[in-house]
PDB file of C-alpha atoms and ligand atoms in Angstrom:
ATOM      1  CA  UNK A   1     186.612 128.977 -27.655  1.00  0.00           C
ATOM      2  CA  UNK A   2     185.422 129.188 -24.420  1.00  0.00           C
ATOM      3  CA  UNK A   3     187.171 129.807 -21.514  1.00  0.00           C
ATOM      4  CA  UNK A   4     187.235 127.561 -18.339  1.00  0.00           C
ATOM      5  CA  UNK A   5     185.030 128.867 -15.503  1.00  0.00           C
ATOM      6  CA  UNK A   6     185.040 126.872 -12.350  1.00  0.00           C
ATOM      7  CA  UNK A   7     183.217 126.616  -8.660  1.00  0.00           C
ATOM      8  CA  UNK A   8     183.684 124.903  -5.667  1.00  0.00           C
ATOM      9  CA  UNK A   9     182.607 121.290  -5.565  1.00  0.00           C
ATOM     10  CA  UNK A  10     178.697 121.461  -4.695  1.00  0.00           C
ATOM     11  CA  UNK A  11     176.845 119.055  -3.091  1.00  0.00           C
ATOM     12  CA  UNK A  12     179.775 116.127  -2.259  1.00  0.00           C
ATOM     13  CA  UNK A  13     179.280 114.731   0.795  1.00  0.00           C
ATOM     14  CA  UNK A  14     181.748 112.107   2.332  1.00  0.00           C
ATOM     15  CA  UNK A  15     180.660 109.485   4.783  1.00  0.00           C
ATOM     16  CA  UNK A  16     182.580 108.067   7.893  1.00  0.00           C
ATOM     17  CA  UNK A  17     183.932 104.787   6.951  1.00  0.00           C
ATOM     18  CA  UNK A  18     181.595 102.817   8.424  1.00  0.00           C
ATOM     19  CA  UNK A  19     178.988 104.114   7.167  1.00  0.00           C
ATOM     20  CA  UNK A  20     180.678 103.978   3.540  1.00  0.00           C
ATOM     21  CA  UNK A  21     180.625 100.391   4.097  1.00  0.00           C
ATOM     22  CA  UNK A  22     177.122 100.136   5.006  1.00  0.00           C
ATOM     23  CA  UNK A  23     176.192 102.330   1.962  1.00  0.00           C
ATOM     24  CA  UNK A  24     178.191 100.313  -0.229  1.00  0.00           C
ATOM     25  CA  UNK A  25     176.822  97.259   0.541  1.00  0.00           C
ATOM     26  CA  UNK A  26     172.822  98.273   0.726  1.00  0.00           C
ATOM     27  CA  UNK A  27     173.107  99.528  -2.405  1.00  0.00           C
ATOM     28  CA  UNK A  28     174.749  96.246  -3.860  1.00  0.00           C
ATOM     29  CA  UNK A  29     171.895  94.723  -1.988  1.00  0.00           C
ATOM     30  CA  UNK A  30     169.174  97.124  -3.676  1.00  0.00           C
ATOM     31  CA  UNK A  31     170.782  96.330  -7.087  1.00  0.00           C
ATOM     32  CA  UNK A  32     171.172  92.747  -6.589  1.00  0.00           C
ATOM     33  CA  UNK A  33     167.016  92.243  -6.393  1.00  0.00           C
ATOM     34  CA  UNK A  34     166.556  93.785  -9.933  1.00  0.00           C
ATOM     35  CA  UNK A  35     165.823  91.665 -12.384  1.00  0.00           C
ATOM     36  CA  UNK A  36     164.687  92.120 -16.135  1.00  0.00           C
ATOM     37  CA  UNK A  37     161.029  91.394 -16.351  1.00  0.00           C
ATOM     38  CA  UNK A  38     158.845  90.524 -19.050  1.00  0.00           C
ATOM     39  CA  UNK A  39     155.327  90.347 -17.571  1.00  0.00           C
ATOM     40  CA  UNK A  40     154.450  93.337 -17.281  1.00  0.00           C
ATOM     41  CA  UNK A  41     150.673  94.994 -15.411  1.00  0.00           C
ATOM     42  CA  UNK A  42     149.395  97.380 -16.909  1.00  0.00           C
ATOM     43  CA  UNK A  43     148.299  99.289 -13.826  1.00  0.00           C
ATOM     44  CA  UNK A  44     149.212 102.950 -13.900  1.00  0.00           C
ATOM     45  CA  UNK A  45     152.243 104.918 -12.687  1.00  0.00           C
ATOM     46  CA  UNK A  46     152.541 108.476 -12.240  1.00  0.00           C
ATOM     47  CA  UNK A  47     154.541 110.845 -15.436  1.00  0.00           C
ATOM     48  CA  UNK A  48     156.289 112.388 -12.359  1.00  0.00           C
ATOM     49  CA  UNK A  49     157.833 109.382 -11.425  1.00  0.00           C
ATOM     50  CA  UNK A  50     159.181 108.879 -14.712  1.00  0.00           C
ATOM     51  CA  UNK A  51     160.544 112.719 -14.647  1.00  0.00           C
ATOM     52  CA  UNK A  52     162.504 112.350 -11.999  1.00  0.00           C
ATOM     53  CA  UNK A  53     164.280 108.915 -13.282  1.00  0.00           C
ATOM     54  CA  UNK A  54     164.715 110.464 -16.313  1.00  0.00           C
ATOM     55  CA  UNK A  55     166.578 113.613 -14.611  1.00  0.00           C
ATOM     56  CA  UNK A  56     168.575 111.530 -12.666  1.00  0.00           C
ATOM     57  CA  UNK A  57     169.528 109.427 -16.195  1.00  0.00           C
ATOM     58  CA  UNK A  58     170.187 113.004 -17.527  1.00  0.00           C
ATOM     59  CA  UNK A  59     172.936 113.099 -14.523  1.00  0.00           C
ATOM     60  CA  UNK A  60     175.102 110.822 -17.195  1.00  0.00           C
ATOM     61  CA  UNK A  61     178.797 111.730 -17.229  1.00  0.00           C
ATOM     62  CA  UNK A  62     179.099 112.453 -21.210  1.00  0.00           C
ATOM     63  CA  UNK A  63     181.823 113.086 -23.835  1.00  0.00           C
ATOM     64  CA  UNK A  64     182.402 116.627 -23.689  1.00  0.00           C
ATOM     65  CA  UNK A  65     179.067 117.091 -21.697  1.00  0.00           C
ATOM     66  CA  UNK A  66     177.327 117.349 -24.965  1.00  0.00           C
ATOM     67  CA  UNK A  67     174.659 115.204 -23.389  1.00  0.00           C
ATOM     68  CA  UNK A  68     174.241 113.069 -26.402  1.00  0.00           C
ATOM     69  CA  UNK A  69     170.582 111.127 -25.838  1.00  0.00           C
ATOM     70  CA  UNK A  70     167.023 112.019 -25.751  1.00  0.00           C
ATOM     71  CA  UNK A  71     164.473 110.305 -24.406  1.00  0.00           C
ATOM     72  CA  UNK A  72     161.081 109.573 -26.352  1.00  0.00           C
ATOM     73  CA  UNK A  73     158.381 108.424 -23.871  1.00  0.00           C
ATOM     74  CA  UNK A  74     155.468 106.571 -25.072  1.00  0.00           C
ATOM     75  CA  UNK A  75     152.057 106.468 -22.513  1.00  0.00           C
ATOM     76  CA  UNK A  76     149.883 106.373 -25.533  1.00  0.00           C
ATOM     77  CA  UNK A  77     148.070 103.045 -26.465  1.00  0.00           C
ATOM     78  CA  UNK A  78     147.857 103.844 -30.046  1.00  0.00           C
ATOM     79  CA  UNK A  79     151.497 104.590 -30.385  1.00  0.00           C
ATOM     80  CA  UNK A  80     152.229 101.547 -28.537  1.00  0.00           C
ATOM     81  CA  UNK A  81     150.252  99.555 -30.916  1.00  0.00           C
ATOM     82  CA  UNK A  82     152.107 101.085 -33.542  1.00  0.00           C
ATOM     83  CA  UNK A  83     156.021 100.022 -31.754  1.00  0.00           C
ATOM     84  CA  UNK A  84     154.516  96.652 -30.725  1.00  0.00           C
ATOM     85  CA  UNK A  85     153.031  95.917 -34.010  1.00  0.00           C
ATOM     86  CA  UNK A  86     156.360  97.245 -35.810  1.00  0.00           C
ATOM     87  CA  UNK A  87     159.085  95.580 -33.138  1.00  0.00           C
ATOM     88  CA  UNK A  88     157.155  92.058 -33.560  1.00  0.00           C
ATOM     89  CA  UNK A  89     157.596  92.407 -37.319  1.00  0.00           C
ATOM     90  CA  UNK A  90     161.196  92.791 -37.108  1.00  0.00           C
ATOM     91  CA  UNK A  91     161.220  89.967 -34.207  1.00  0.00           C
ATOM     92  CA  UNK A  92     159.843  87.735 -36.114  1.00  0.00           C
ATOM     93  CA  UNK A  93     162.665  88.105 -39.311  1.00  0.00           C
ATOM     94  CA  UNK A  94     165.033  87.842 -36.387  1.00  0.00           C
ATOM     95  CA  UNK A  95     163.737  84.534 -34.931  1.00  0.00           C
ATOM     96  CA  UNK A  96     162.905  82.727 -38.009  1.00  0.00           C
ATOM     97  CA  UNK A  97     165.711  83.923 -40.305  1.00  0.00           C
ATOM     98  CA  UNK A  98     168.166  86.523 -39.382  1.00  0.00           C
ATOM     99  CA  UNK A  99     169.799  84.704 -36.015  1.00  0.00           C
ATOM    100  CA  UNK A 100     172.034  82.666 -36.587  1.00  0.00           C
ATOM    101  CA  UNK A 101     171.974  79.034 -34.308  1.00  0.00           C
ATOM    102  CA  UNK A 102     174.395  80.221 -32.006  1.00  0.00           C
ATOM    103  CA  UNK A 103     172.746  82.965 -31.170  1.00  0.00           C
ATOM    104  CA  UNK A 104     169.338  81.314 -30.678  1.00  0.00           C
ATOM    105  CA  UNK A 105     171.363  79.279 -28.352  1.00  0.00           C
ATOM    106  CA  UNK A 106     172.375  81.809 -26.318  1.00  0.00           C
ATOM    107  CA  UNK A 107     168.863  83.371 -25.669  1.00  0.00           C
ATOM    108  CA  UNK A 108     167.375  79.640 -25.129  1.00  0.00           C
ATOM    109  CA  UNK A 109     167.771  80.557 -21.105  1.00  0.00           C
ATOM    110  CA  UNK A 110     165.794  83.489 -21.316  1.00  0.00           C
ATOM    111  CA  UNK A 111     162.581  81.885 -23.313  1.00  0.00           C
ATOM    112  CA  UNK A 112     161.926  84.837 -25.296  1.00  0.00           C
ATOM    113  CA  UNK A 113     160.397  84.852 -28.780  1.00  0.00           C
ATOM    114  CA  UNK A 114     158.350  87.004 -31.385  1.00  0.00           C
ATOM    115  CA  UNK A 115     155.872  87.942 -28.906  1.00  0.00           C
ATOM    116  CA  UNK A 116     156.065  91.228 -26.893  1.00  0.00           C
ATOM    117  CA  UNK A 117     152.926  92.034 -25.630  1.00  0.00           C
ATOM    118  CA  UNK A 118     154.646  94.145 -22.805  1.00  0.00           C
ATOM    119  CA  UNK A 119     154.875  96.721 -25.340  1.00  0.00           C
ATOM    120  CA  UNK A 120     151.578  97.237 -25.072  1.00  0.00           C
ATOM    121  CA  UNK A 121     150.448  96.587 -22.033  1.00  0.00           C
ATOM    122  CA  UNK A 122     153.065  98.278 -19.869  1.00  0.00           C
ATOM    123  CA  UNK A 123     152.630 101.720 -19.093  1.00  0.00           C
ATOM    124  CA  UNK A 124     155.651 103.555 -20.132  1.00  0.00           C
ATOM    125  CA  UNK A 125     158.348 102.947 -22.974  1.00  0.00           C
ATOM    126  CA  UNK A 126     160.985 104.863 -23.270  1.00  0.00           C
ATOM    127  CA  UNK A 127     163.123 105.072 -26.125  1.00  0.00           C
ATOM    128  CA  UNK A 128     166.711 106.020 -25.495  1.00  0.00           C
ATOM    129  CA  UNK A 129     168.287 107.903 -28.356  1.00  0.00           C
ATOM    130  CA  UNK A 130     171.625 108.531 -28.865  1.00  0.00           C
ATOM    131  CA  UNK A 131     172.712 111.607 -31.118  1.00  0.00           C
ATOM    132  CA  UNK A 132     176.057 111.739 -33.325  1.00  0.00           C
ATOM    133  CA  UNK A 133     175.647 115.223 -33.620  1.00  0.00           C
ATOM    134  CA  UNK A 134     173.127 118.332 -31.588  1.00  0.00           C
ATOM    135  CA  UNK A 135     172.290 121.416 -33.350  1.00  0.00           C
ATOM    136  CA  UNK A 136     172.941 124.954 -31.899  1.00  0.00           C
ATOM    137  CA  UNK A 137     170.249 127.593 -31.851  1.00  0.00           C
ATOM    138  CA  UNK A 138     171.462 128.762 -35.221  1.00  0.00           C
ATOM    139  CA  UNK A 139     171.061 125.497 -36.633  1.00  0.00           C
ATOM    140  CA  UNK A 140     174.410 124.886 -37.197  1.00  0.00           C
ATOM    141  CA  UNK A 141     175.825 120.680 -36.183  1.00  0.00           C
ATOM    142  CA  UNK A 142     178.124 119.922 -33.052  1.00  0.00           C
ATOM    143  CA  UNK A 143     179.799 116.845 -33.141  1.00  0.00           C
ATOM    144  CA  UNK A 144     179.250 114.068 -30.237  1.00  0.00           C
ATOM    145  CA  UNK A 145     181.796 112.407 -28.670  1.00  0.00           C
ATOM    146  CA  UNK A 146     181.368 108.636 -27.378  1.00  0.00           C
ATOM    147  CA  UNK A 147     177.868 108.800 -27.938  1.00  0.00           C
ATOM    148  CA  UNK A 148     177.431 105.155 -27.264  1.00  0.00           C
ATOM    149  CA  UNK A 149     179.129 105.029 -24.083  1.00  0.00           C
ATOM    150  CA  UNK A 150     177.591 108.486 -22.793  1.00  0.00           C
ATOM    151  CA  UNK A 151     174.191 107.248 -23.684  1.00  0.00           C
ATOM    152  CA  UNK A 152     175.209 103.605 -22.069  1.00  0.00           C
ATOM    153  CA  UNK A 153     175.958 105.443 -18.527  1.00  0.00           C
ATOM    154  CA  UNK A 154     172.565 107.883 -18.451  1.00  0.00           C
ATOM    155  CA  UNK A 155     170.974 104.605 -19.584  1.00  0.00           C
ATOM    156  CA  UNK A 156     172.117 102.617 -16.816  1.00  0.00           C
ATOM    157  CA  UNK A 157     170.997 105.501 -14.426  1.00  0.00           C
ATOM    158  CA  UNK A 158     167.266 105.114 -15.532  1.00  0.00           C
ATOM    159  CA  UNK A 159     167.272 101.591 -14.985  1.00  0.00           C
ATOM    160  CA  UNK A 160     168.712 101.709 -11.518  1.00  0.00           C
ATOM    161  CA  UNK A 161     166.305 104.853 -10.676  1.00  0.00           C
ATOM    162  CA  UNK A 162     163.663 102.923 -12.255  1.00  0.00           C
ATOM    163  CA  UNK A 163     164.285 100.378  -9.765  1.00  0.00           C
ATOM    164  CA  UNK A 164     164.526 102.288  -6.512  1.00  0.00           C
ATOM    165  CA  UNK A 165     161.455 103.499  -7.258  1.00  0.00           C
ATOM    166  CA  UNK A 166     159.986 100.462  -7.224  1.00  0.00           C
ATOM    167  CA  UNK A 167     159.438  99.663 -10.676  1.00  0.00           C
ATOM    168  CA  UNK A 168     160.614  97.019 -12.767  1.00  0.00           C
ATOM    169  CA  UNK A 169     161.767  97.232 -16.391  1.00  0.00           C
ATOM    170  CA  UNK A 170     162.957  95.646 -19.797  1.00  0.00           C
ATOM    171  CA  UNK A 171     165.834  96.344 -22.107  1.00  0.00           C
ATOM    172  CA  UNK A 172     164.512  95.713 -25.549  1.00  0.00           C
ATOM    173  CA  UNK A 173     166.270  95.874 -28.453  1.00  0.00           C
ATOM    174  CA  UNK A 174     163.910  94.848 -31.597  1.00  0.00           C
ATOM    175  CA  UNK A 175     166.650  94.613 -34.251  1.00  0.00           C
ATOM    176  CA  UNK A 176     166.906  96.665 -36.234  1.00  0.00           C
ATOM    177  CA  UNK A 177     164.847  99.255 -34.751  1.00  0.00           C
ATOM    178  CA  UNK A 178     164.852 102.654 -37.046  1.00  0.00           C
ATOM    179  CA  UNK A 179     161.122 102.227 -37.549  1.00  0.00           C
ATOM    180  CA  UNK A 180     161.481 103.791 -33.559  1.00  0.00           C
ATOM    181  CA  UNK A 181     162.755 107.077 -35.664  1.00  0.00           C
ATOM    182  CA  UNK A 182     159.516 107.129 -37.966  1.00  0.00           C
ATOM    183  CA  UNK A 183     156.673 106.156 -35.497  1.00  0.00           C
ATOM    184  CA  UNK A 184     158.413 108.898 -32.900  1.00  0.00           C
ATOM    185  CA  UNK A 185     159.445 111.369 -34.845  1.00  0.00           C
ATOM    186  CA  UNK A 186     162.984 111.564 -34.122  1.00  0.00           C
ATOM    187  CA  UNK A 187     165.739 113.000 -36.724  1.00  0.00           C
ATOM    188  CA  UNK A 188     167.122 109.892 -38.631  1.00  0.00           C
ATOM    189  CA  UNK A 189     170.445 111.304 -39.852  1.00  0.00           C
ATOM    190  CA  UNK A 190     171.433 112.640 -35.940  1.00  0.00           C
ATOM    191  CA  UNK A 191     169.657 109.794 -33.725  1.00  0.00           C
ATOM    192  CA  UNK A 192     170.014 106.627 -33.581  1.00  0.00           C
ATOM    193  CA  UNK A 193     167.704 104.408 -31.318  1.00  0.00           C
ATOM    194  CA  UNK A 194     169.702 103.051 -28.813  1.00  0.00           C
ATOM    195  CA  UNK A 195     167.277 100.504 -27.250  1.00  0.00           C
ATOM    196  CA  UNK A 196     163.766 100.503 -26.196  1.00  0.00           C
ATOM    197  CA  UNK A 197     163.236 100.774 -21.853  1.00  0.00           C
ATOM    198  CA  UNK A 198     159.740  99.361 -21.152  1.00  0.00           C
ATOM    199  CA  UNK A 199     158.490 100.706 -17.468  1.00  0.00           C
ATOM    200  CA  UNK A 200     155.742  98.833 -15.006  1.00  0.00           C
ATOM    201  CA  UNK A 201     154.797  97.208 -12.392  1.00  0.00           C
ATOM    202  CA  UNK A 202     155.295  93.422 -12.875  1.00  0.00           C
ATOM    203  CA  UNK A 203     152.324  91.462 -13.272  1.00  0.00           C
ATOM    204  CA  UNK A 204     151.188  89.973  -9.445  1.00  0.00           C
ATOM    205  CA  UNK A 205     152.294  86.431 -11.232  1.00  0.00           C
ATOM    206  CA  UNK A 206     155.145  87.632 -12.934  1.00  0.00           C
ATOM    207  CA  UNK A 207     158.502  84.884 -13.581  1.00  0.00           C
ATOM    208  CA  UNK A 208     162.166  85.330 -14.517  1.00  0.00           C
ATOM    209  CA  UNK A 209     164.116  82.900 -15.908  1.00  0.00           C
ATOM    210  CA  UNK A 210     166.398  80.769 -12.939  1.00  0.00           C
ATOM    211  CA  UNK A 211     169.553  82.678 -13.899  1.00  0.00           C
ATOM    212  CA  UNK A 212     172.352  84.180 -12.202  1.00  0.00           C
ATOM    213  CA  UNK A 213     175.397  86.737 -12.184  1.00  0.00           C
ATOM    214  CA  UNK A 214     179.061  85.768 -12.439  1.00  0.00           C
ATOM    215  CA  UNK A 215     180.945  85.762  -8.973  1.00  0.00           C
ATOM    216  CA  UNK A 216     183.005  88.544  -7.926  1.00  0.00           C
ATOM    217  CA  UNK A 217     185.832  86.595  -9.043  1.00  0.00           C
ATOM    218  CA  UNK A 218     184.759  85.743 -12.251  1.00  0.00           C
ATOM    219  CA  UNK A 219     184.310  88.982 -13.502  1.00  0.00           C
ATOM    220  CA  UNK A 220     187.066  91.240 -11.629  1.00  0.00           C
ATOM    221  CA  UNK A 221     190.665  91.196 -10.813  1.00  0.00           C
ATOM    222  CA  UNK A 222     192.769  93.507  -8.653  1.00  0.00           C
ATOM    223  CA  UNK A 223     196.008  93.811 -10.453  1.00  0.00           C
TER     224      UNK A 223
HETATM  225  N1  LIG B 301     165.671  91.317 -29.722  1.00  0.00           N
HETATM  226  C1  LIG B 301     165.172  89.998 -29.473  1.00  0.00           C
HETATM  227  C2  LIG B 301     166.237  89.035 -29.132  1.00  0.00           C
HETATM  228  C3  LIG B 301     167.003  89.217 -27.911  1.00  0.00           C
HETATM  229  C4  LIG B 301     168.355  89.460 -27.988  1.00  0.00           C
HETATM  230  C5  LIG B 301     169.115  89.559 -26.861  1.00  0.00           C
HETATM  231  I1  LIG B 301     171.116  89.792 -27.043  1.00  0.00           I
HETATM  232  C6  LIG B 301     168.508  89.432 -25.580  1.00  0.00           C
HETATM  233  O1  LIG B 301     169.271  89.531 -24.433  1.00  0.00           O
HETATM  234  C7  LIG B 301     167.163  89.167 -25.499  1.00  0.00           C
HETATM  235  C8  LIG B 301     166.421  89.079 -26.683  1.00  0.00           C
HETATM  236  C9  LIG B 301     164.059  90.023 -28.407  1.00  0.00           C
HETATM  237  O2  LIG B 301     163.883  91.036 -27.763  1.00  0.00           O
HETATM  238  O3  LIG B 301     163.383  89.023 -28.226  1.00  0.00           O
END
């Protein structure tokens, strides 16, 4: 076992409370103009840019700090190919025999079907993995704790420093999606693809669907 070892609090800083305020609600304000996109450009953007959202998504609180995900970024057009090719496959099962009505139903709003040319036309995906177990240097397994939730958090990370770097982005979750293990490589028995980001620019003519978020008081109470 090891023992405890602690240091002084580094880097907190608190903020007078007006400012607080102010912080609080530009960053609400930030966050309330993203929106998932599905037409992506394919215009360019920089690796680096996608380093440092990816070390601030490696910021995740995590069970134990085991830091249970990995991140498997895709910029090549042949491997894209290959997860476009594969996800529309599995899309297509899903839309014309594995949903059930009520589901359908509920992604009528959206308009989405089969099709997911963003996957190759986009610049970056990024397939978030999350592990049950890591391996030490001796090869030996460490369990994970709340994998799911821990790779949940350090997702939602990337997608909000995704976005305040001026990018927009997709959650995509081709169902079932362990063909993501074969075509990138990734352990099957320890990772399990946790859904697929997709990273751009939006097209100059991009559109949303006219859809909104539940009201403060719809969706919290103070008790
Ligand atoms: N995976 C499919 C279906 C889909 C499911 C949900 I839940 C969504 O919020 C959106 C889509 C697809 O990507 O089209």
């Amino acid at each position: 076992m090891t023992e405890p070892s602690f240091i002084p609090l580094p880097g907190y800083r608190e903020y007078p409370e007006d400012e607080m305020k102010r912080r609080a609600r530009a960053f609400h304000e930030e966050m309330s103009r993203r929106r998932t996109v599905r037409d992506f450009s394919s215009r360019p953007v920089p690796r680096a840019v996608i380093d440092d959202c990816l070390r601030a998504a490696a910021t995740a609180p995590s069970g134990a700090n085991l830091q249970p995900w990995h991140f498997a970024v895709v910029g090549d057009p042949e491997t894209k190919r290959r997860i476009r090719l594969a996800a529309e496959e599995e899309e297509r099962e899903f839309y014309r025999h594995r949903a059930p009505q009520e589901w359908l139903d509920a992604l009528a709003p959206l308009g989405t079907d089969e099709r997911k040319p963003f996957l190759e036309r986009a610049p970056w995906l990024i397939a978030v993995f999350s592990q049950r177990y890591g391996r030490l240097a001796d090869g030996r397994r460490v369990k994970h704790y709340y994998p799911m939730e821990s790779v949940g958090i350090a997702t939602g990370l990337l997608i909000a420093a995704l976005h305040m770097a001026g990018l927009a982005t997709l959650t995509h979750t081709p169902s079932p999606m362990k063909f993501l293990n074969e075509i990138l490589g990734r352990p099957k028995a320890a990772e399990r693809p946790f859904l697929l980001l997709v990273a751009g620019y939006p097209e100059d003519n991009a559109t949303v669907p006219d859809i909104g978020r539940k009201p403060l008081s719809e969706v919290v109470t103070y008790v």
